[in-house]
mmCIF file of C-alpha atoms and ligand atoms in Angstrom:
data_model
loop_
_atom_site.group_PDB
_atom_site.id
_atom_site.type_symbol
_atom_site.label_atom_id
_atom_site.label_comp_id
_atom_site.label_asym_id
_atom_site.label_seq_id
_atom_site.Cartn_x
_atom_site.Cartn_y
_atom_site.Cartn_z
ATOM 1 C CA MET A 288 0.000 0.000 0.000
ATOM 2 C CA SER A 289 1.380 3.401 -0.882
ATOM 3 C CA LEU A 290 2.119 5.882 1.874
ATOM 4 C CA PRO A 291 0.016 9.065 2.177
ATOM 5 C CA ARG A 292 1.748 11.869 0.323
ATOM 6 C CA ILE A 293 2.758 15.223 1.811
ATOM 7 C CA VAL A 294 3.821 17.837 -0.711
ATOM 8 C CA VAL A 295 5.968 20.547 0.867
ATOM 9 C CA VAL A 296 6.745 23.791 -0.923
ATOM 10 C CA PRO A 297 9.464 25.328 1.247
ATOM 11 C CA PRO A 298 11.039 28.691 0.643
ATOM 12 C CA THR A 299 13.826 28.509 -1.896
ATOM 13 C CA PHE A 300 16.731 28.348 0.569
ATOM 14 C CA ALA A 301 18.468 24.994 0.271
ATOM 15 C CA ALA A 302 18.902 24.791 4.048
ATOM 16 C CA THR A 303 15.155 25.124 4.622
ATOM 17 C CA GLN A 304 14.460 22.363 2.115
ATOM 18 C CA GLU A 305 16.849 20.158 4.057
ATOM 19 C CA LEU A 306 15.029 21.107 7.258
ATOM 20 C CA ALA A 307 11.698 20.179 5.674
ATOM 21 C CA ARG A 308 13.139 16.701 5.020
ATOM 22 C CA THR A 309 14.817 16.315 8.403
ATOM 23 C CA LEU A 310 11.709 17.204 10.427
ATOM 24 C CA ALA A 311 9.238 15.233 8.279
ATOM 25 C CA PRO A 312 7.318 12.526 10.148
ATOM 26 C CA GLN A 313 7.823 8.823 9.358
ATOM 27 C CA GLY A 314 5.182 6.921 7.455
ATOM 28 C CA PHE A 315 4.542 9.494 4.720
ATOM 29 C CA ASP A 316 5.707 9.886 1.151
ATOM 30 C CA LEU A 317 7.398 13.299 1.275
ATOM 31 C CA VAL A 318 7.659 15.279 -1.958
ATOM 32 C CA ILE A 319 9.487 18.613 -1.970
ATOM 33 C CA SER A 320 8.042 20.687 -4.775
ATOM 34 C CA GLY A 321 8.625 24.032 -6.450
ATOM 35 C CA SER A 322 5.752 26.524 -6.439
ATOM 36 C CA GLU A 323 5.375 26.836 -10.254
ATOM 37 C CA PRO A 324 1.771 25.729 -10.969
ATOM 38 C CA ALA A 325 2.623 23.027 -13.554
ATOM 39 C CA ALA A 326 5.186 21.207 -11.383
ATOM 40 C CA LEU A 327 3.128 21.637 -8.241
ATOM 41 C CA GLU A 328 -0.110 20.408 -9.807
ATOM 42 C CA ALA A 329 1.668 17.295 -11.125
ATOM 43 C CA ASN A 330 2.982 16.569 -7.612
ATOM 44 C CA LEU A 331 -0.452 17.145 -6.091
ATOM 45 C CA ALA A 332 -2.270 14.496 -8.134
ATOM 46 C CA ASP A 333 -1.854 11.893 -5.361
ATOM 47 C CA ALA A 334 -1.265 14.225 -2.429
ATOM 48 C CA GLU A 335 -3.342 14.226 0.756
ATOM 49 C CA TYR A 336 -1.488 17.087 2.441
ATOM 50 C CA LEU A 337 0.015 20.308 1.117
ATOM 51 C CA VAL A 338 2.412 22.294 3.329
ATOM 52 C CA CYS A 339 3.345 25.653 1.816
ATOM 53 C CA PHE A 340 3.457 29.449 2.009
ATOM 54 C CA PRO A 341 0.679 31.630 0.621
ATOM 55 C CA ASN A 342 2.862 32.443 -2.389
ATOM 56 C CA VAL A 343 1.554 29.203 -3.903
ATOM 57 C CA LYS A 344 -1.073 30.299 -6.390
ATOM 58 C CA THR A 345 -4.377 28.927 -5.114
ATOM 59 C CA GLY A 346 -7.637 28.652 -6.982
ATOM 60 C CA ASP A 347 -9.953 26.062 -8.497
ATOM 61 C CA ALA A 348 -7.124 24.814 -10.762
ATOM 62 C CA LEU A 349 -4.895 23.955 -7.809
ATOM 63 C CA PHE A 350 -7.622 22.249 -5.801
ATOM 64 C CA GLY A 351 -8.898 20.497 -8.969
ATOM 65 C CA ALA A 352 -5.397 19.070 -9.476
ATOM 66 C CA ALA A 353 -5.422 17.652 -5.939
ATOM 67 C CA PRO A 354 -8.591 15.513 -5.666
ATOM 68 C CA LYS A 355 -7.342 13.637 -2.574
ATOM 69 C CA LEU A 356 -6.249 16.753 -0.650
ATOM 70 C CA LYS A 357 -7.345 16.679 3.021
ATOM 71 C CA LEU A 358 -5.389 19.635 4.383
ATOM 72 C CA PHE A 359 -3.915 22.866 3.030
ATOM 73 C CA GLN A 360 -1.373 23.644 5.736
ATOM 74 C CA LEU A 361 0.292 27.056 5.672
ATOM 75 C CA LEU A 362 3.717 27.745 7.115
ATOM 76 C CA SER A 363 2.681 31.389 7.564
ATOM 77 C CA ALA A 364 0.395 33.165 9.995
ATOM 78 C CA GLY A 365 -1.250 35.257 7.260
ATOM 79 C CA TYR A 366 -3.525 33.737 4.646
ATOM 80 C CA ASP A 367 -4.627 36.853 2.779
ATOM 81 C CA ASP A 368 -3.261 35.529 -0.526
ATOM 82 C CA VAL A 369 -5.096 32.207 -0.288
ATOM 83 C CA ASP A 370 -8.255 31.735 -2.365
ATOM 84 C CA ILE A 371 -10.501 30.787 0.547
ATOM 85 C CA GLU A 372 -13.610 30.453 -1.637
ATOM 86 C CA ALA A 373 -11.835 27.913 -3.871
ATOM 87 C CA ALA A 374 -10.805 25.964 -0.757
ATOM 88 C CA ARG A 375 -14.416 26.061 0.447
ATOM 89 C CA ARG A 376 -15.663 24.725 -2.904
ATOM 90 C CA ALA A 377 -13.075 21.940 -2.724
ATOM 91 C CA LYS A 378 -13.983 21.335 0.966
ATOM 92 C CA VAL A 379 -10.313 21.508 1.969
ATOM 93 C CA PRO A 380 -9.565 23.136 5.345
ATOM 94 C CA VAL A 381 -6.869 25.813 5.247
ATOM 95 C CA CYS A 382 -4.809 26.108 8.439
ATOM 96 C CA ASN A 383 -2.232 28.685 9.446
ATOM 97 C CA ASN A 384 0.946 28.058 11.413
ATOM 98 C CA GLY A 385 -0.687 28.083 14.851
ATOM 99 C CA GLY A 386 1.221 31.016 16.274
ATOM 100 C CA ALA A 387 4.608 29.485 15.422
ATOM 101 C CA ASN A 388 6.041 32.869 14.483
ATOM 102 C CA ALA A 389 4.638 34.845 17.438
ATOM 103 C CA ILE A 390 8.011 35.133 19.148
ATOM 104 C CA SER A 391 9.970 36.093 16.052
ATOM 105 C CA VAL A 392 7.428 38.683 14.897
ATOM 106 C CA ALA A 393 6.987 40.121 18.399
ATOM 107 C CA GLU A 394 10.753 40.439 18.882
ATOM 108 C CA HIS A 395 11.013 42.082 15.465
ATOM 109 C CA ALA A 396 8.282 44.578 16.370
ATOM 110 C CA ILE A 397 10.123 45.497 19.574
ATOM 111 C CA MET A 398 13.378 45.744 17.612
ATOM 112 C CA LEU A 399 11.726 48.215 15.221
ATOM 113 C CA MET A 400 10.389 50.250 18.168
ATOM 114 C CA LEU A 401 13.895 50.457 19.614
ATOM 115 C CA THR A 402 15.709 51.181 16.364
ATOM 116 C CA VAL A 403 13.264 53.956 15.431
ATOM 117 C CA SER A 404 13.175 55.535 18.879
ATOM 118 C CA ARG A 405 16.982 55.409 19.277
ATOM 119 C CA ARG A 406 17.661 56.546 15.686
ATOM 120 C CA VAL A 407 19.868 53.523 15.112
ATOM 121 C CA VAL A 408 20.040 53.893 11.320
ATOM 122 C CA TRP A 409 21.133 57.542 11.654
ATOM 123 C CA GLN A 410 23.759 56.538 14.229
ATOM 124 C CA HIS A 411 25.083 53.641 12.148
ATOM 125 C CA ASP A 412 25.267 55.825 9.066
ATOM 126 C CA ASN A 413 27.251 58.504 10.927
ATOM 127 C CA VAL A 414 29.639 56.158 12.683
ATOM 128 C CA SER A 415 30.370 54.053 9.613
ATOM 129 C CA ASN A 416 30.902 57.148 7.435
ATOM 130 C CA GLY A 417 33.412 58.714 9.819
ATOM 131 C CA ARG A 418 31.007 61.371 11.121
ATOM 132 C CA TRP A 419 30.697 59.962 14.653
ATOM 133 C CA ARG A 420 27.662 61.879 16.049
ATOM 134 C CA GLY A 421 26.918 63.686 12.808
ATOM 135 C CA ASN A 422 27.382 67.285 11.833
ATOM 136 C CA GLY A 423 24.360 68.959 13.371
ATOM 137 C CA PRO A 424 22.530 68.677 16.673
ATOM 138 C CA ALA A 425 21.536 65.163 17.687
ATOM 139 C CA PRO A 426 17.881 64.305 17.063
ATOM 140 C CA ARG A 427 15.692 63.516 20.027
ATOM 141 C CA MET A 428 15.748 59.888 21.113
ATOM 142 C CA TYR A 429 13.261 58.113 23.357
ATOM 143 C CA GLU A 430 13.061 55.235 25.824
ATOM 144 C CA LEU A 431 10.330 52.624 25.721
ATOM 145 C CA SER A 432 9.918 52.562 29.488
ATOM 146 C CA GLU A 433 6.847 54.464 30.762
ATOM 147 C CA LYS A 434 5.537 54.944 27.200
ATOM 148 C CA THR A 435 2.078 53.834 26.126
ATOM 149 C CA LEU A 436 2.090 50.989 23.634
ATOM 150 C CA GLY A 437 -1.076 50.572 21.561
ATOM 151 C CA ILE A 438 -1.493 47.129 20.046
ATOM 152 C CA VAL A 439 -3.970 46.814 17.191
ATOM 153 C CA GLY A 440 -4.988 43.144 16.960
ATOM 154 C CA LEU A 441 -4.493 41.050 20.090
ATOM 155 C CA GLY A 442 -4.043 37.583 18.608
ATOM 156 C CA THR A 443 -1.145 35.278 19.426
ATOM 157 C CA ILE A 444 1.430 37.741 18.073
ATOM 158 C CA GLY A 445 -0.221 40.815 19.619
ATOM 159 C CA LYS A 446 -0.285 39.112 23.037
ATOM 160 C CA LYS A 447 3.406 38.298 22.775
ATOM 161 C CA VAL A 448 4.136 41.948 21.927
ATOM 162 C CA ALA A 449 2.069 42.954 24.966
ATOM 163 C CA ARG A 450 4.192 40.748 27.252
ATOM 164 C CA LEU A 451 7.445 42.095 25.822
ATOM 165 C CA GLY A 452 6.144 45.661 26.071
ATOM 166 C CA ARG A 453 5.289 45.097 29.740
ATOM 167 C CA ALA A 454 8.797 43.738 30.320
ATOM 168 C CA PHE A 455 10.156 47.046 28.964
ATOM 169 C CA GLY A 456 8.022 48.941 31.482
ATOM 170 C CA MET A 457 5.426 50.150 28.954
ATOM 171 C CA ARG A 458 1.750 50.774 29.650
ATOM 172 C CA VAL A 459 -0.050 48.488 27.199
ATOM 173 C CA GLN A 460 -3.443 49.104 25.645
ATOM 174 C CA TYR A 461 -5.080 47.223 22.796
ATOM 175 C CA TYR A 462 -7.852 47.300 20.275
ATOM 176 C CA ASP A 463 -9.342 44.137 18.795
ATOM 177 C CA ILE A 464 -12.715 43.185 17.341
ATOM 178 C CA ALA A 465 -13.007 40.695 20.207
ATOM 179 C CA ARG A 466 -12.419 41.987 23.721
ATOM 180 C CA LEU A 467 -10.749 39.813 26.379
ATOM 181 C CA THR A 468 -12.489 39.226 29.693
ATOM 182 C CA GLU A 469 -11.449 41.660 32.420
ATOM 183 C CA ASP A 470 -9.605 38.859 34.206
ATOM 184 C CA ALA A 471 -7.653 37.999 31.059
ATOM 185 C CA GLU A 472 -6.862 41.704 30.519
ATOM 186 C CA ASP A 473 -5.591 41.981 34.100
ATOM 187 C CA ALA A 474 -3.500 38.826 33.756
ATOM 188 C CA LEU A 475 -1.862 40.168 30.590
ATOM 189 C CA GLY A 476 -1.604 43.697 31.981
ATOM 190 C CA VAL A 477 -3.481 45.340 29.095
ATOM 191 C CA ARG A 478 -6.373 47.756 28.822
ATOM 192 C CA PHE A 479 -8.990 47.783 26.041
ATOM 193 C CA ARG A 480 -9.471 50.956 23.978
ATOM 194 C CA LEU A 481 -11.561 51.703 20.941
ATOM 195 C CA LEU A 482 -9.327 52.211 17.901
ATOM 196 C CA GLY A 483 -9.764 55.999 17.837
ATOM 197 C CA GLU A 484 -8.907 56.321 21.537
ATOM 198 C CA LEU A 485 -5.945 53.996 21.167
ATOM 199 C CA LEU A 486 -4.458 55.959 18.268
ATOM 200 C CA ALA A 487 -4.888 59.297 20.034
ATOM 201 C CA THR A 488 -3.280 58.165 23.287
ATOM 202 C CA SER A 489 -0.436 55.790 22.303
ATOM 203 C CA ASP A 490 3.224 56.748 21.986
ATOM 204 C CA ILE A 491 3.875 53.662 19.886
ATOM 205 C CA VAL A 492 1.262 51.851 17.798
ATOM 206 C CA SER A 493 2.045 48.318 16.643
ATOM 207 C CA LEU A 494 -0.166 46.562 14.081
ATOM 208 C CA HIS A 495 -0.964 42.850 14.370
ATOM 209 C CA VAL A 496 -4.191 42.326 12.431
ATOM 210 C CA PRO A 497 -4.741 39.977 9.486
ATOM 211 C CA LEU A 498 -5.290 41.686 6.135
ATOM 212 C CA ASN A 499 -8.917 41.450 5.014
ATOM 213 C CA ALA A 500 -11.644 43.738 3.683
ATOM 214 C CA SER A 501 -12.172 45.405 7.070
ATOM 215 C CA THR A 502 -8.484 45.971 7.876
ATOM 216 C CA ARG A 503 -7.296 47.189 4.446
ATOM 217 C CA HIS A 504 -6.257 50.844 4.962
ATOM 218 C CA MET A 505 -7.624 50.795 8.521
ATOM 219 C CA ILE A 506 -4.799 53.283 9.225
ATOM 220 C CA GLY A 507 -5.308 56.095 6.701
ATOM 221 C CA GLU A 508 -4.804 59.842 6.628
ATOM 222 C CA THR A 509 -7.445 60.576 9.295
ATOM 223 C CA GLN A 510 -6.141 57.926 11.678
ATOM 224 C CA LEU A 511 -2.534 59.065 11.211
ATOM 225 C CA ALA A 512 -3.547 62.670 11.826
ATOM 226 C CA SER A 513 -5.190 61.640 15.094
ATOM 227 C CA MET A 514 -1.953 60.192 16.482
ATOM 228 C CA LYS A 515 0.349 62.020 18.900
ATOM 229 C CA ASP A 516 2.974 64.314 17.314
ATOM 230 C CA GLU A 517 5.914 62.237 18.525
ATOM 231 C CA ALA A 518 4.265 58.866 17.945
ATOM 232 C CA ILE A 519 5.905 55.889 16.289
ATOM 233 C CA ILE A 520 4.049 53.368 14.141
ATOM 234 C CA VAL A 521 5.301 49.831 13.615
ATOM 235 C CA ASN A 522 3.904 47.478 11.003
ATOM 236 C CA THR A 523 4.864 43.809 10.925
ATOM 237 C CA SER A 524 1.426 42.630 9.718
ATOM 238 C CA ARG A 525 0.642 43.396 6.066
ATOM 239 C CA GLY A 526 1.517 46.529 4.098
ATOM 240 C CA PRO A 527 -2.005 47.451 2.937
ATOM 241 C CA VAL A 528 -3.259 47.692 6.539
ATOM 242 C CA ILE A 529 -1.734 51.204 6.336
ATOM 243 C CA ASP A 530 -2.367 53.631 3.500
ATOM 244 C CA GLU A 531 1.316 53.836 2.521
ATOM 245 C CA ALA A 532 0.987 57.107 0.599
ATOM 246 C CA ALA A 533 -0.690 58.790 3.583
ATOM 247 C CA LEU A 534 1.960 57.393 5.927
ATOM 248 C CA THR A 535 4.759 58.663 3.678
ATOM 249 C CA ARG A 536 3.227 62.153 3.722
ATOM 250 C CA ALA A 537 2.821 62.123 7.510
ATOM 251 C CA LEU A 538 6.447 61.040 7.982
ATOM 252 C CA ALA A 539 7.788 63.552 5.454
ATOM 253 C CA ASP A 540 5.876 66.355 7.231
ATOM 254 C CA ASN A 541 7.187 65.123 10.612
ATOM 255 C CA LYS A 542 3.631 64.612 11.857
ATOM 256 C CA LEU A 543 4.967 61.427 13.462
ATOM 257 C CA PHE A 544 8.308 60.729 15.102
ATOM 258 C CA GLY A 545 8.930 57.761 12.848
ATOM 259 C CA ALA A 546 7.917 54.362 11.530
ATOM 260 C CA GLY A 547 9.319 50.839 11.573
ATOM 261 C CA LEU A 548 8.036 48.876 8.601
ATOM 262 C CA ASP A 549 8.606 45.238 7.719
ATOM 263 C CA VAL A 550 5.789 45.108 5.153
ATOM 264 C CA PHE A 551 4.811 47.237 2.181
ATOM 265 C CA ASP A 552 2.017 47.822 -0.302
ATOM 266 C CA GLN A 553 4.120 46.156 -2.932
ATOM 267 C CA GLU A 554 6.853 43.651 -2.076
ATOM 268 C CA PRO A 555 9.592 44.192 -2.922
ATOM 269 C CA PRO A 556 8.861 47.942 -3.059
ATOM 270 C CA GLN A 557 9.678 49.874 -6.233
ATOM 271 C CA PRO A 558 13.249 51.297 -6.197
ATOM 272 C CA ASP A 559 11.898 54.868 -6.184
ATOM 273 C CA ASN A 560 9.622 54.352 -3.169
ATOM 274 C CA PRO A 561 9.686 57.747 -1.368
ATOM 275 C CA LEU A 562 9.939 56.006 2.014
ATOM 276 C CA PHE A 563 13.582 55.173 1.177
ATOM 277 C CA LYS A 564 14.551 58.855 1.356
ATOM 278 C CA LEU A 565 13.058 59.548 4.776
ATOM 279 C CA PRO A 566 15.388 59.789 7.784
ATOM 280 C CA ASN A 567 12.740 58.760 10.323
ATOM 281 C CA VAL A 568 11.991 55.248 9.063
ATOM 282 C CA VAL A 569 13.544 51.841 9.614
ATOM 283 C CA LEU A 570 12.691 49.370 6.864
ATOM 284 C CA THR A 571 13.132 45.595 6.880
ATOM 285 C CA ALA A 572 12.383 43.068 4.148
ATOM 286 C CA HIS A 573 9.321 41.163 5.441
ATOM 287 C CA TYR A 574 11.757 39.285 7.654
ATOM 288 C CA ALA A 575 9.890 39.536 10.965
ATOM 289 C CA GLY A 576 8.882 35.883 10.700
ATOM 290 C CA PRO A 577 11.621 33.705 9.263
ATOM 291 C CA THR A 578 14.166 33.332 12.021
ATOM 292 C CA TRP A 579 15.768 29.907 11.934
ATOM 293 C CA ASP A 580 13.991 29.068 15.213
ATOM 294 C CA ASN A 581 10.712 29.869 13.531
ATOM 295 C CA GLN A 582 11.486 27.840 10.400
ATOM 296 C CA ILE A 583 11.752 24.883 12.763
ATOM 297 C CA ALA A 584 8.693 25.796 14.848
ATOM 298 C CA ARG A 585 6.372 26.279 11.889
ATOM 299 C CA LEU A 586 7.457 23.090 10.125
ATOM 300 C CA ARG A 587 6.897 21.213 13.404
ATOM 301 C CA ASN A 588 3.412 22.708 13.786
ATOM 302 C CA ALA A 589 2.621 21.920 10.150
ATOM 303 C CA TYR A 590 3.718 18.297 10.421
ATOM 304 C CA ASP A 591 1.878 17.898 13.756
ATOM 305 C CA ASN A 592 -1.314 19.015 12.035
ATOM 306 C CA VAL A 593 -0.720 16.595 9.151
ATOM 307 C CA GLN A 594 -0.299 13.744 11.626
ATOM 308 C CA ARG A 595 -3.419 14.832 13.498
ATOM 309 C CA VAL A 596 -5.516 14.597 10.319
ATOM 310 C CA ALA A 597 -3.827 11.310 9.358
ATOM 311 C CA ARG A 598 -4.979 9.891 12.722
ATOM 312 C CA GLY A 599 -8.536 10.910 11.857
ATOM 313 C CA GLU A 600 -8.593 13.926 14.190
ATOM 314 C CA LYS A 601 -9.663 17.448 13.307
ATOM 315 C CA PRO A 602 -6.872 19.824 12.282
ATOM 316 C CA LEU A 603 -6.016 22.749 14.537
ATOM 317 C CA TRP A 604 -5.702 26.395 13.409
ATOM 318 C CA VAL A 605 -8.345 26.272 10.657
ATOM 319 C CA VAL A 606 -8.873 29.812 9.356
ATOM 320 C CA PRO A 607 -12.154 31.188 10.782
ATOM 321 C CA GLU A 608 -13.763 31.549 7.343
ATOM 322 C CA LEU A 609 -13.604 27.751 6.897
ATOM 323 C CA ALA A 610 -14.410 26.687 10.464
ATOM 324 C CA GLU A 611 -17.614 24.973 9.286
ATOM 325 C CA LEU A 612 -15.562 22.434 7.279
ATOM 326 C CA VAL A 613 -14.292 20.795 10.471
ATOM 327 C CA ARG A 614 -17.333 21.078 12.760
HETATM 328 O O1 GLV B 233 4.192 37.195 6.926
HETATM 329 C C1 GLV B 233 4.391 36.165 7.490
HETATM 330 C C2 GLV B 233 3.356 35.304 7.950
HETATM 331 O O2 GLV B 233 2.179 35.566 7.654
HETATM 332 O O3 GLV B 233 3.665 34.318 8.639
#
């Protein structure tokens, strides 16, 4: 009898492909595939499980090529690029990585808060170009301690950011469509605020919402204008959650102290993106997630879910839009 097939589409790094092999559970036929539709669809013909990133092009063609598919297991937290309606038609549950990257993304968010508030890029540029502290007066720099951190989206990642923020001595407030119980808020040390109140009263705002129709451009010109003059905004979620043009204008006009951005409207951004010229931004290349520790953690979670389904159990971390498929 042939073994159940898992198709894994890892990122292109050779080392990660090796990791995908090393961590794979026994008792399965493991196929490492590229993401090009033709090759992938050929590999999917007999596959019961697909483990991949959302850069795999989903749609009726992909699900049609995989008639035995029981689980579409993402290595990512976000699933905004996945064709959820096609998955629903094919009756295949889509699962995310179960919070595997919460630590890496939360640490990255804190790193962006620190590098923006301490003007690290300006300092590095001066020191490494022989200017030591620069030619003019030093810009203002801030501590995190005693500042108010506003977290937008208190899921697994947002909660981790809250804990780290508390460890830095910050007051932490949050906005989410679902409010915690008062006991849970007390245990985490956070206070609920409506979005408008949160934006107007936070020194640092950190975004941790999924991208969907209600979060696209949830931070636009009006919301940016309502923020404190010296506020910092950090985005490690998805670029389109912020109106990038409005943010660029606010930063250029010094309406905000600065921004730390790991995600952009378009990735990679165009070479003439005006954000590149601004002194008050720190930009990273959508690298908040993929630490090596996280590559391991998310493959482990993915394979655990595969084994769960293979045992006849329900998968964990099904995206809410498809919850009815596993009821
Ligand atoms: O962007 C990264 C992820 O969604 O995990």
